[in-house]
CSV table of C-alpha atoms and ligand atoms in Angstrom, one decimal:
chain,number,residue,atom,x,y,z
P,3,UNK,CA,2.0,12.1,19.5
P,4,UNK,CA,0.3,15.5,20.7
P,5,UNK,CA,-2.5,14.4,23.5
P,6,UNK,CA,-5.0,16.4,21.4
P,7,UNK,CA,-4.1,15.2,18.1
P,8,UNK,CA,-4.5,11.6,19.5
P,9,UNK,CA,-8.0,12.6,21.2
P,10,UNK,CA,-8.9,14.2,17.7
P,11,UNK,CA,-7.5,10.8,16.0
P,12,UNK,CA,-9.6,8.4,18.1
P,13,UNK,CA,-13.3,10.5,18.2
P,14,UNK,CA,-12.5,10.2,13.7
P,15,UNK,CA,-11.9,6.5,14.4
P,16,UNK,CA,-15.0,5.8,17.0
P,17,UNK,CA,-17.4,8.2,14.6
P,18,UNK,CA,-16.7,6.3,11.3
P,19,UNK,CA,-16.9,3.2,13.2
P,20,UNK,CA,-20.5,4.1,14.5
P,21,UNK,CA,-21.4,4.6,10.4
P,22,UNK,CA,-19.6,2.2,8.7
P,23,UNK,CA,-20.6,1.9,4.9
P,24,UNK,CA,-20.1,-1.0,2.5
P,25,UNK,CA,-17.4,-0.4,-0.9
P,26,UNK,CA,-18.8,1.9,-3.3
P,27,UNK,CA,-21.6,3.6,-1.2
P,28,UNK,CA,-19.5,5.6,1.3
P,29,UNK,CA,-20.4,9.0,0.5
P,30,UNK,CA,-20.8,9.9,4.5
P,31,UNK,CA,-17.7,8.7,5.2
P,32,UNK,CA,-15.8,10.3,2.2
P,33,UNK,CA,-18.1,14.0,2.8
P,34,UNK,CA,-16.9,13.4,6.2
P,35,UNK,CA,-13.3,13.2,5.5
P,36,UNK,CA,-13.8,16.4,2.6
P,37,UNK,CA,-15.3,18.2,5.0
P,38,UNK,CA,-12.5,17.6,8.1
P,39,UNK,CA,-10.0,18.4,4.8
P,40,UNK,CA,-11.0,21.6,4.0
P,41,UNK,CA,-11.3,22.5,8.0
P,42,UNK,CA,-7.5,21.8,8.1
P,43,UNK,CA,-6.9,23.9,4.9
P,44,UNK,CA,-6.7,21.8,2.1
P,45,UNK,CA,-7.2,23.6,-1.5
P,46,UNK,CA,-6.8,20.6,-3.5
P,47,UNK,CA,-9.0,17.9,-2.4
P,48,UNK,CA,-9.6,15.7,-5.8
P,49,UNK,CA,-13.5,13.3,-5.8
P,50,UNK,CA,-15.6,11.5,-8.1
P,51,UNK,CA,-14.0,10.7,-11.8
P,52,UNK,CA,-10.8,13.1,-11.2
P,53,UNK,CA,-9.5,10.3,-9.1
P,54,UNK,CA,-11.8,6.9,-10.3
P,55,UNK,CA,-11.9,5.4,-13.6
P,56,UNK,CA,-15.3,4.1,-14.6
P,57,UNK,CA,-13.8,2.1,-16.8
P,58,UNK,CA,-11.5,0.6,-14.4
P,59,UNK,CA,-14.3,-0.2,-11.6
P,60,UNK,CA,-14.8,-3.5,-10.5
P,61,UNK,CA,-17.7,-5.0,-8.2
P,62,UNK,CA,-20.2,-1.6,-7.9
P,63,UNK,CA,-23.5,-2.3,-7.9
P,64,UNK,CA,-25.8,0.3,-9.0
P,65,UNK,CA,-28.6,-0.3,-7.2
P,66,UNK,CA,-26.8,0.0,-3.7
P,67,UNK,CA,-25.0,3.3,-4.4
P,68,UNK,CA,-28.6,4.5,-5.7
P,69,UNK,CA,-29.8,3.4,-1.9
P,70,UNK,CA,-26.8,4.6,-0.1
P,71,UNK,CA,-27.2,8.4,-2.2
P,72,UNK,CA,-30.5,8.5,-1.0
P,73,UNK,CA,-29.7,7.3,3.2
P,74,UNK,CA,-26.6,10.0,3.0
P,75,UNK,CA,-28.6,12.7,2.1
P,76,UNK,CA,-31.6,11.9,4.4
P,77,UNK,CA,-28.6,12.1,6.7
P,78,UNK,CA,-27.3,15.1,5.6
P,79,UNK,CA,-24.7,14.9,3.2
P,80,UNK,CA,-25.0,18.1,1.1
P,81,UNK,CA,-26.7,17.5,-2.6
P,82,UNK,CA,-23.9,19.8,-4.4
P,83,UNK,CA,-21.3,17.1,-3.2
P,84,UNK,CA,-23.5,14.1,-3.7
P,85,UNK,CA,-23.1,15.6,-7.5
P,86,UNK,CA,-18.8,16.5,-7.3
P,87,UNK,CA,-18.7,12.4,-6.6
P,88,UNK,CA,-20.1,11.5,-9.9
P,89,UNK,CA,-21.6,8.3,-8.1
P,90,UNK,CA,-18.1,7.2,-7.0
P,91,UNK,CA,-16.9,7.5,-3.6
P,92,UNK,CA,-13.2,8.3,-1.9
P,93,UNK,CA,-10.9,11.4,-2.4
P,94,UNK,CA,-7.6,12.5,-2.2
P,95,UNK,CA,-6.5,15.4,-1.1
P,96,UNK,CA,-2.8,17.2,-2.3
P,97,UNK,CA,-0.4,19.0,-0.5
P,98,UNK,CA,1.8,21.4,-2.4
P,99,UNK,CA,4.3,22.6,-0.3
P,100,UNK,CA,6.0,24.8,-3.3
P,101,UNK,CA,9.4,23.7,-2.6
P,102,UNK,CA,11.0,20.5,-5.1
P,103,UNK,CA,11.1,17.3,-3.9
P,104,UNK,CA,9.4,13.9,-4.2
P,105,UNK,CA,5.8,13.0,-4.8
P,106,UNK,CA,5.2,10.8,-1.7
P,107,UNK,CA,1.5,9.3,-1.4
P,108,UNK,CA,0.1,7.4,1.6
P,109,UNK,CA,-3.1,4.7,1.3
P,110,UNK,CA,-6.1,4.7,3.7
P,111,UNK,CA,-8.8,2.6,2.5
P,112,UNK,CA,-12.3,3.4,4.2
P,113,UNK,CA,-14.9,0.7,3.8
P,114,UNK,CA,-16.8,-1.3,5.9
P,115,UNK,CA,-18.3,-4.7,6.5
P,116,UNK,CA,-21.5,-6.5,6.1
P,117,UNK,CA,-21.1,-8.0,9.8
P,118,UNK,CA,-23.0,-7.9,12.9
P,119,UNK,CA,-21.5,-6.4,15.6
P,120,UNK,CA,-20.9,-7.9,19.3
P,121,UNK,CA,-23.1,-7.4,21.6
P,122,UNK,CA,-20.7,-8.4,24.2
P,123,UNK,CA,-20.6,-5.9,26.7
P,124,UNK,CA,-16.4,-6.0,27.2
P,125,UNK,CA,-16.3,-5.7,23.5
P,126,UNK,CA,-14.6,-1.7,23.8
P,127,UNK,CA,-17.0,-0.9,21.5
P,128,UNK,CA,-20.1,-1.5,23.5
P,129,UNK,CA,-17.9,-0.7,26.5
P,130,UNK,CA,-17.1,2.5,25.3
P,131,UNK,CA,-20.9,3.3,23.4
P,132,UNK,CA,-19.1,3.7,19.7
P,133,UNK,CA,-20.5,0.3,18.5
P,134,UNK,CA,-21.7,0.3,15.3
P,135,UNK,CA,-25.4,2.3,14.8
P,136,UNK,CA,-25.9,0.3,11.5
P,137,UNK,CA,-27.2,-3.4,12.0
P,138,UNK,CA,-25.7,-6.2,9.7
P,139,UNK,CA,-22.9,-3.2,9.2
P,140,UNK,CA,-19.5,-3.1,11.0
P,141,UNK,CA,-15.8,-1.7,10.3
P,142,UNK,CA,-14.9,-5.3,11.1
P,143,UNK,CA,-11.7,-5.1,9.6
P,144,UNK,CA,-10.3,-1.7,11.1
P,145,UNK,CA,-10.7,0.7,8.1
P,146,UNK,CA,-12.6,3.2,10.5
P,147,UNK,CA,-8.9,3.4,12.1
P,148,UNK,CA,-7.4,3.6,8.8
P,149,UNK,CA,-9.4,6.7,7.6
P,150,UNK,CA,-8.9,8.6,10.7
P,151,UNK,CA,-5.4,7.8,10.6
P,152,UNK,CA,-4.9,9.2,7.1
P,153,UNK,CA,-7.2,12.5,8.5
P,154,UNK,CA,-4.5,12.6,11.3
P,155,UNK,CA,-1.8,12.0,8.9
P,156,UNK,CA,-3.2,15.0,7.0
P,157,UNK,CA,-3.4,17.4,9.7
P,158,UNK,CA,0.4,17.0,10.5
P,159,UNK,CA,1.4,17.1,7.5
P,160,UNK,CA,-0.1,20.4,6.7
P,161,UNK,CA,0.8,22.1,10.1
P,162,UNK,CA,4.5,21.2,9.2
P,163,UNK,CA,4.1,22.0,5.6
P,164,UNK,CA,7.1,24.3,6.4
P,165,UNK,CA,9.6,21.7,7.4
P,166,UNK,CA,8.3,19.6,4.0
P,167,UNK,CA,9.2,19.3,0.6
P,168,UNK,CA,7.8,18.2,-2.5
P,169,UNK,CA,4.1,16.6,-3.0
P,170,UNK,CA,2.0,14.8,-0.6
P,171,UNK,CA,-0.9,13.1,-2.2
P,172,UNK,CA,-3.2,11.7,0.1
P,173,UNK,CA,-5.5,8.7,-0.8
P,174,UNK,CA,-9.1,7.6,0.7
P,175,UNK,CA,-9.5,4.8,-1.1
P,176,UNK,CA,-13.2,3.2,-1.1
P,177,UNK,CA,-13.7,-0.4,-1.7
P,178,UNK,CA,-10.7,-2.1,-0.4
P,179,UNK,CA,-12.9,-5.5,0.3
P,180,UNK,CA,-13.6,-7.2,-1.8
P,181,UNK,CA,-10.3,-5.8,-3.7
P,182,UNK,CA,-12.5,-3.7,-6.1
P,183,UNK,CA,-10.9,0.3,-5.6
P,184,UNK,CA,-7.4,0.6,-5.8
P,185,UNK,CA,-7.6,-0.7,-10.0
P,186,UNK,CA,-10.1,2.2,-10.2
P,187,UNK,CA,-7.6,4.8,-8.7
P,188,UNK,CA,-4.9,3.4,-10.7
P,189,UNK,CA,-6.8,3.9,-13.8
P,190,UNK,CA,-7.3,7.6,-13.6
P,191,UNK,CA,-3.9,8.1,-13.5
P,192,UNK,CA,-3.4,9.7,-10.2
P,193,UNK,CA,-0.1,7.8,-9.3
P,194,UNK,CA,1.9,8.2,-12.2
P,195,UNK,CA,4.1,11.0,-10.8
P,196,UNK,CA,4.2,9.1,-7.3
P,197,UNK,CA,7.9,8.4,-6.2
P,198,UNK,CA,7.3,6.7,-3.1
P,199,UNK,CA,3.8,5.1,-1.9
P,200,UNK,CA,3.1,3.4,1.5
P,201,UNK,CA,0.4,1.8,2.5
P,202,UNK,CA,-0.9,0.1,5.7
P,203,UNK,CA,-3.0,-2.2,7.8
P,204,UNK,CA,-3.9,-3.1,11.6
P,205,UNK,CA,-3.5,-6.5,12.7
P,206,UNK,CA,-3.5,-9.3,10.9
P,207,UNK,CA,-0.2,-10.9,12.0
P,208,UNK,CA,1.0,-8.0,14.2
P,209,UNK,CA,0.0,-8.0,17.6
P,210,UNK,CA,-0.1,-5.1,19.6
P,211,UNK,CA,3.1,-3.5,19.7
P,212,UNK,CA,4.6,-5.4,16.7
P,213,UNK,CA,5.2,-3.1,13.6
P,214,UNK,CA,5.0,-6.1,10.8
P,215,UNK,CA,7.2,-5.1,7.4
P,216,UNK,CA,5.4,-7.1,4.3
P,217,UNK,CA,8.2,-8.6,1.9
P,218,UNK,CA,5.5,-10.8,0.3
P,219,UNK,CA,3.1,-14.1,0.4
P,220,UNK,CA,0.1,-11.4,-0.4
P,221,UNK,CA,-1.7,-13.0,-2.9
P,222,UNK,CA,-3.3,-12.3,-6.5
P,223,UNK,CA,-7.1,-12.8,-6.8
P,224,UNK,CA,-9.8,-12.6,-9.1
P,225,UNK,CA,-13.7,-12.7,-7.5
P,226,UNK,CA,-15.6,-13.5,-9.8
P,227,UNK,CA,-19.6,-13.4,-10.2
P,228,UNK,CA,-20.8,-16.1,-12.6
P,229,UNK,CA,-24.2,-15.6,-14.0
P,230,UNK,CA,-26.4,-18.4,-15.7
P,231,UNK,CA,-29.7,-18.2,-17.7
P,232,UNK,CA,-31.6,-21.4,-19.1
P,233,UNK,CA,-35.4,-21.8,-20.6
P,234,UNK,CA,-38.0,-22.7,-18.0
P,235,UNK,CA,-40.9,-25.6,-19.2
P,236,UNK,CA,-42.8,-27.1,-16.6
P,237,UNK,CA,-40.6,-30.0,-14.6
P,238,UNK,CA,-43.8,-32.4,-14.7
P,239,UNK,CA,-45.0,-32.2,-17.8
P,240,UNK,CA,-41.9,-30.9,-20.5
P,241,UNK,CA,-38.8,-31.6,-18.5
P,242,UNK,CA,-37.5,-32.4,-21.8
P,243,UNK,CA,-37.5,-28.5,-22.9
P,244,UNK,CA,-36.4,-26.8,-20.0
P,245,UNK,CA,-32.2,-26.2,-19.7
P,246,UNK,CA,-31.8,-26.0,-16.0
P,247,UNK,CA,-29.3,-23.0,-15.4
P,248,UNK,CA,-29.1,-24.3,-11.1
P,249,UNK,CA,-27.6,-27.6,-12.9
P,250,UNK,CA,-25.2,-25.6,-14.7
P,251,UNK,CA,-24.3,-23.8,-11.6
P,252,UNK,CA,-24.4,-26.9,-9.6
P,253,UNK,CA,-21.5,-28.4,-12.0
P,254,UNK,CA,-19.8,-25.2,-12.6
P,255,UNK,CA,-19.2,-24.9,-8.1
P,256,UNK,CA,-18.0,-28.5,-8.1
P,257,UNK,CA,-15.6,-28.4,-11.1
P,258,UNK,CA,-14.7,-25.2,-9.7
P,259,UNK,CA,-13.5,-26.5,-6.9
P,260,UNK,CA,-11.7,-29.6,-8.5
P,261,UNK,CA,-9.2,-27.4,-10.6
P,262,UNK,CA,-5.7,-29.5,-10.2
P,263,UNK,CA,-3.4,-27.6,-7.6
P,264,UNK,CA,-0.8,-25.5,-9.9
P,265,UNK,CA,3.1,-27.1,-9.2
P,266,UNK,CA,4.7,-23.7,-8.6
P,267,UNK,CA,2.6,-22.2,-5.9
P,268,UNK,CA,-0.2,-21.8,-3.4
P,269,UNK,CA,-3.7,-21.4,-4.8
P,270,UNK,CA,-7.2,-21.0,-3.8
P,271,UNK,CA,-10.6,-21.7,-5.2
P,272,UNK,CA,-13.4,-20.8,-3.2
P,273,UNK,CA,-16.9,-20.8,-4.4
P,274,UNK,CA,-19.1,-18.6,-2.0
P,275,UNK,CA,-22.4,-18.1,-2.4
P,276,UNK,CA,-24.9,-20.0,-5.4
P,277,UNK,CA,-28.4,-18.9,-5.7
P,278,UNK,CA,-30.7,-20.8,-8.5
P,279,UNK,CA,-34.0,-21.7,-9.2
P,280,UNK,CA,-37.5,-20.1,-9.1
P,281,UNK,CA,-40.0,-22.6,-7.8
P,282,UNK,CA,-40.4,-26.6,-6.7
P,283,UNK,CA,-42.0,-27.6,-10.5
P,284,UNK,CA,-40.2,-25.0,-12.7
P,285,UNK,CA,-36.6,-25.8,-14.9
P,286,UNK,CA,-34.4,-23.5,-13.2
P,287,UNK,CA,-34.0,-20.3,-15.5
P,288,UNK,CA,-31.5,-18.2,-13.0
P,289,UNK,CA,-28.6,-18.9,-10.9
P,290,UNK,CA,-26.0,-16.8,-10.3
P,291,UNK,CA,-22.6,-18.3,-8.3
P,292,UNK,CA,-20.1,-15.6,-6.8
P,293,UNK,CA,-16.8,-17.1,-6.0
P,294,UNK,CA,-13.1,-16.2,-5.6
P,295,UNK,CA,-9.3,-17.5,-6.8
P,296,UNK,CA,-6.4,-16.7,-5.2
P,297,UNK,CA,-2.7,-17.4,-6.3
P,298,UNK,CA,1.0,-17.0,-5.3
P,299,UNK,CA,2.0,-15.9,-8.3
P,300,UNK,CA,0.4,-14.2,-11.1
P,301,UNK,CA,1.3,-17.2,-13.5
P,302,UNK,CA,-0.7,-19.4,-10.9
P,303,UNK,CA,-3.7,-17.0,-11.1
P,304,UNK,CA,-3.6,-17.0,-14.7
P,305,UNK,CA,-3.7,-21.0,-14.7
P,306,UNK,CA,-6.5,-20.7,-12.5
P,307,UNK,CA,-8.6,-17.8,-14.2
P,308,UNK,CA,-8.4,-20.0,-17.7
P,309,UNK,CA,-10.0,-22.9,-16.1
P,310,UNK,CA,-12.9,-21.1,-14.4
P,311,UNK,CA,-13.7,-19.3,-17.8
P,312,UNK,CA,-12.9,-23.3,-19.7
P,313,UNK,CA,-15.6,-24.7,-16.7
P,314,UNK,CA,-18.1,-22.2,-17.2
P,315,UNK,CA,-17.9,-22.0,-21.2
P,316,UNK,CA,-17.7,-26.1,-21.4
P,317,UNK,CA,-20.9,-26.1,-18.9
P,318,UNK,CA,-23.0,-23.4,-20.7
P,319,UNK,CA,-23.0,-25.7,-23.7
P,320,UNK,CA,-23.3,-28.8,-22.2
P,321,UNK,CA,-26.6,-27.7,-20.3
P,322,UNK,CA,-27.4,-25.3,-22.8
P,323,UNK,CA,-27.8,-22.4,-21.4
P,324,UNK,CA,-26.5,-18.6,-21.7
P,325,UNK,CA,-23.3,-17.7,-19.4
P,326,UNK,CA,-22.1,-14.6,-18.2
P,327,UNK,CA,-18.5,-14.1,-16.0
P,328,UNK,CA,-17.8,-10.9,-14.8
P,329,UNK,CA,-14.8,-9.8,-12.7
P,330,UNK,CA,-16.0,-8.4,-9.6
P,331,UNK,CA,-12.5,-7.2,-8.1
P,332,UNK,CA,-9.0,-8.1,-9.0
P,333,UNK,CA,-5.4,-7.4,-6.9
P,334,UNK,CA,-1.9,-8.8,-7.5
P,335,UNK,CA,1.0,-9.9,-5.4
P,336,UNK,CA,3.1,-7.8,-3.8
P,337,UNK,CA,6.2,-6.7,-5.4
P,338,UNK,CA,8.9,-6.2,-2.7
P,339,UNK,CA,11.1,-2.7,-2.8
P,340,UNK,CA,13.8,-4.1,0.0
P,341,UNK,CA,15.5,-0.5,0.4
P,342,UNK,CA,11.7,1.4,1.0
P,343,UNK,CA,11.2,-1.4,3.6
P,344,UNK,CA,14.4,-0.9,5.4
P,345,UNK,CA,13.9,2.6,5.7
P,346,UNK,CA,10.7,1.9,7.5
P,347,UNK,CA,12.6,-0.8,9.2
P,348,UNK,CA,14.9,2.8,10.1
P,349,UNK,CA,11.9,4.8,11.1
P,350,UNK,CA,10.1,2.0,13.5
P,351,UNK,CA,12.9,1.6,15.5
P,352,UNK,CA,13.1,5.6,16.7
P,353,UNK,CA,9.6,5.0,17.6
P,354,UNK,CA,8.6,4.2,21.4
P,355,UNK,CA,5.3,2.5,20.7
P,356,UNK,CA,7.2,-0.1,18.0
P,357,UNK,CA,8.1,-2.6,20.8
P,358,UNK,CA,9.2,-4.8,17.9
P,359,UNK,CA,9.5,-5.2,14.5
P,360,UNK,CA,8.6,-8.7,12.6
P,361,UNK,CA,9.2,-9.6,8.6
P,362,UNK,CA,6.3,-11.5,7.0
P,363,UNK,CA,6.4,-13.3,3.8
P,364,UNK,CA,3.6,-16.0,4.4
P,365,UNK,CA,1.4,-16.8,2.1
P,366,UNK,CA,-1.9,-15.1,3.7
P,367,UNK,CA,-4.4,-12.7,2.6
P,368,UNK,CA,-4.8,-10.3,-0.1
P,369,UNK,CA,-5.0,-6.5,-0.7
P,370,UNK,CA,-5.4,-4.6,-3.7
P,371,UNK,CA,-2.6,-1.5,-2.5
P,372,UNK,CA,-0.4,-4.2,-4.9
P,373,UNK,CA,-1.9,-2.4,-7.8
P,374,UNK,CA,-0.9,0.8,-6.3
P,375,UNK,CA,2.4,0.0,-5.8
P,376,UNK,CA,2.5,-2.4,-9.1
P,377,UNK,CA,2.2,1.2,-11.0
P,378,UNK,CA,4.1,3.6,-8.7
P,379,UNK,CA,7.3,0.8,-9.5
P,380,UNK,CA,6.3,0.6,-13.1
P,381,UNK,CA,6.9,4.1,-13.4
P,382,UNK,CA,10.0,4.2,-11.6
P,383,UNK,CA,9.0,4.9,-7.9
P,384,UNK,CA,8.8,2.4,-4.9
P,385,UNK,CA,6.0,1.3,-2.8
P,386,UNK,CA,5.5,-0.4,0.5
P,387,UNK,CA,3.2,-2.3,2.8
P,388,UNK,CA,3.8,-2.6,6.7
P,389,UNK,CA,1.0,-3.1,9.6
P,390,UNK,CA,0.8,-1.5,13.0
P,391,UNK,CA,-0.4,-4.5,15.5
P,392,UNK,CA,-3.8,-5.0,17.4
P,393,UNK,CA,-4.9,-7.7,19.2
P,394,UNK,CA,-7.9,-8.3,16.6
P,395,UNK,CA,-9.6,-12.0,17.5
P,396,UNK,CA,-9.8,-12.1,14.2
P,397,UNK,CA,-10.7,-10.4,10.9
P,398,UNK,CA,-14.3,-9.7,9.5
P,399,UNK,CA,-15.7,-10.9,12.9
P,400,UNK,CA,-18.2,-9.6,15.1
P,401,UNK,CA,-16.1,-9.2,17.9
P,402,UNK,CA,-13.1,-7.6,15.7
P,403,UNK,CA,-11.6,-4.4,17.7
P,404,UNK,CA,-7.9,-2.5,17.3
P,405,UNK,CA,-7.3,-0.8,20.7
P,406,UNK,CA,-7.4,2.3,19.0
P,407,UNK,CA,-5.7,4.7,21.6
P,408,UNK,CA,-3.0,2.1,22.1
P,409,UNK,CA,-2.5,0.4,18.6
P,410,UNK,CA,-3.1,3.7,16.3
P,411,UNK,CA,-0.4,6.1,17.1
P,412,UNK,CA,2.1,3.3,15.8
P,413,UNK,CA,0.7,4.2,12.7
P,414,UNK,CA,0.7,8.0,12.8
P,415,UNK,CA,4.2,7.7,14.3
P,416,UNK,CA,5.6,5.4,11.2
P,417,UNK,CA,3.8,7.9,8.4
P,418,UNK,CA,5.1,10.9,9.6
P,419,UNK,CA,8.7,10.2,10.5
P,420,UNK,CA,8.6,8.6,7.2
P,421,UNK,CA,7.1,11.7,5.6
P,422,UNK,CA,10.0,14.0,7.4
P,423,UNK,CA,13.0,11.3,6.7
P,424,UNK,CA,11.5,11.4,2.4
P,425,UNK,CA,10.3,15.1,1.8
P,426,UNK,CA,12.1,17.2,5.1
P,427,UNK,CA,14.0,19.9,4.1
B,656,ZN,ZN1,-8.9,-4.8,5.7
């Protein structure tokens, strides 16, 4: 990788990760990346509902991206492109190069954390003074190096648009955690001419110099936010004609949890939060529960998704009281394209920085890119997932970091030999 393309990579990286901005209200991050777009010459740079389905969003809450359009343009962000998002944040940009060939689209997903950053002066980070400038905010999971990877990605692709063929669509996807943006891209459309997708992500499994190829074990979830409301009386004198929505709740977590195991695969329950209640003497009128199911299969999720809506349905009545389930983000499981994933297997081993390259197929984790690919192979394309190793200490921690200038050009490395091996002339 060209020093100065690697020096322009890593200030991206350590800028978004000084700004990091929860799913759904990234509109500095996604100006940021229009803005560095049009720089490097893009025409076609897509935002807003050309590229987001409202009625395919999951887990947006109004009220923050009301908050966050107000903080981005105290901090600048333009009003006329506050308006082009239509409330919705990420963009894709398109290359054209105006010769045929395949439609070939590559996944960065931009969000950030609600995690406190380390303090710890050897965390590179601190060391280095990019931490993040956002308290109770942090690109804990590595989607700062994600996003500048995909501007990186961009840049090459359009200084080389010569060499290439075909159609590069190039997607900056918000609200990855929580698995809440990729059914929203899907939904508008966007990938139904894709013929080959690939998405990625740091760490996890791969350590530094490991280039991991995903054949499977990501699993399908459904979070969930369960809402209750009963009839308050005082608890003194009428406890007879309140209907105490915490009790509900209270029943509702534990049954939750208590959902036999399915015979055919691995499955989670996890209940997360549950907030009830309005004072020491009052029946309990609100409570609201926000909790999560994860399955190997989509028949497992189903079994599972049935039994939270039985649970909270069977409890509503028996504590008489109103119910509300909403589906706050939803992914699937990963559908494996073996010849896609050897030809990265191909591509990683011309590159220096892959030291070595692992198969996974544990049963670990989700991401929603497995509705991205779920439609590129419906429509008769291929999709992949591989990650570029870090040595993390973990995910969604304080003290999370990717050794950018050693872990991302990996990444750049895999996405543009690939780019050159699908759509070089
Ligand atoms: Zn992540």
């Amino acid at each position: 990788m060209d020093p100065k393309h690697l020096e322009e990579m890593i200030s991206y990286r350590r800028k978004f990760h000084q700004f990091p901005e929860e799913g759904w209200t990234e509109f500095e991050t996604t100006y940021f990346i229009v803005s560095k777009l049009k720089q490097m010459g893009y025409e076609t740079i897509l935002t807003g509902k050309q590229i987001i389905n409202p009625q395919t969003v999951m887990g947006r809450d109004k009220a923050k991206v009301r908050e966050a359009i107000d903080r981005s343009v105290k901090d600048g962000v333009p009003l006329d492109f506050i308006e082009s998002c239509d409330g919705y944040t990420g963009a894709i940009a398109i290359l054209d190069t105006g010769r045929e060939g395949p439609t070939t689209a590559f996944r960065f997903d931009i969000d950030g954390l609600l995690v406190m950053e380390s303090e710890d002066p050897n965390h590179l980070p601190v060391k280095f003074g990019f931490a993040s400038k956002r308290p109770g905010r942090m690109h804990a999971c590595g989607h700062d190096g994600h996003a500048a990877l995909g501007l990186a990605i961009a840049k090459w692709l359009i200084q080389h648009k010569k060499e290439l063929k075909g159609t590069f669509k190039i997607i900056f996807q918000p609200a990855e955690e929580g698995v809440r943006g990729a059914a929203a891209i899907v939904g508008s459309g966007i990938l139904d001419d894709v013929n080959f997708i690939v998405g990625s992500h740091c760490g996890g499994l791969a350590k530094l110099g490991q280039m991991a190829l995903v054949h499977g074990g990501v699993l399908a979830s459904i979070k969930y936010d369960i809402s209750f409301k009963g009839t308050p009386s005082h608890a003194g004198s009428n406890p007879h004609l309140g209907h105490s929505a915490l009790m509900a709740a209270c029943a509702t977590a534990m049954m939750l949890v208590g959902i036999p195991r399915h015979g055919n695969g691995v499955s989670r329950v996890a209940v997360g939060t549950l907030h009830a209640g309005e004072g020491r003497n009052i029946t309990p009128v609100h409570a609201k529960i926000e909790c999560e199911i994860r399955g190997q299969t989509e028949e497992v999720l189903n079994y599972l998704s049935e039994n939270v809506e039985k649970i909270v349905k069977g409890n509503s009545v028996s504590y008489d009281v109103e119910s509300k389930i909403e589906r706050a983000g939803y992914s699937t499981t990963l559908i494996e394209c073996p010849d896609l994933l050897e030809e990265l297997r191909d591509v990683g081993k011309q590159i220096p920085e892959v030291k070595e390259i692992i198969d996974l197929n544990a049963p670990v984790g989700g991401e929603d890119f497995t509705l991205m690919i779920k439609r590129v192979v419906e429509k008769g394309g291929q999709g992949a997932l591989f990650r570029w190793g870090c040595n993390h200490r973990g995910h969604h921690k304080g003290d999370f970091d990717l050794q950018d200038t050693e872990s991302m050009p990996m990444g750049f490395e895999v996405f543009t030999r690939f780019a050159q091996k699908k759509n070089g002339v």
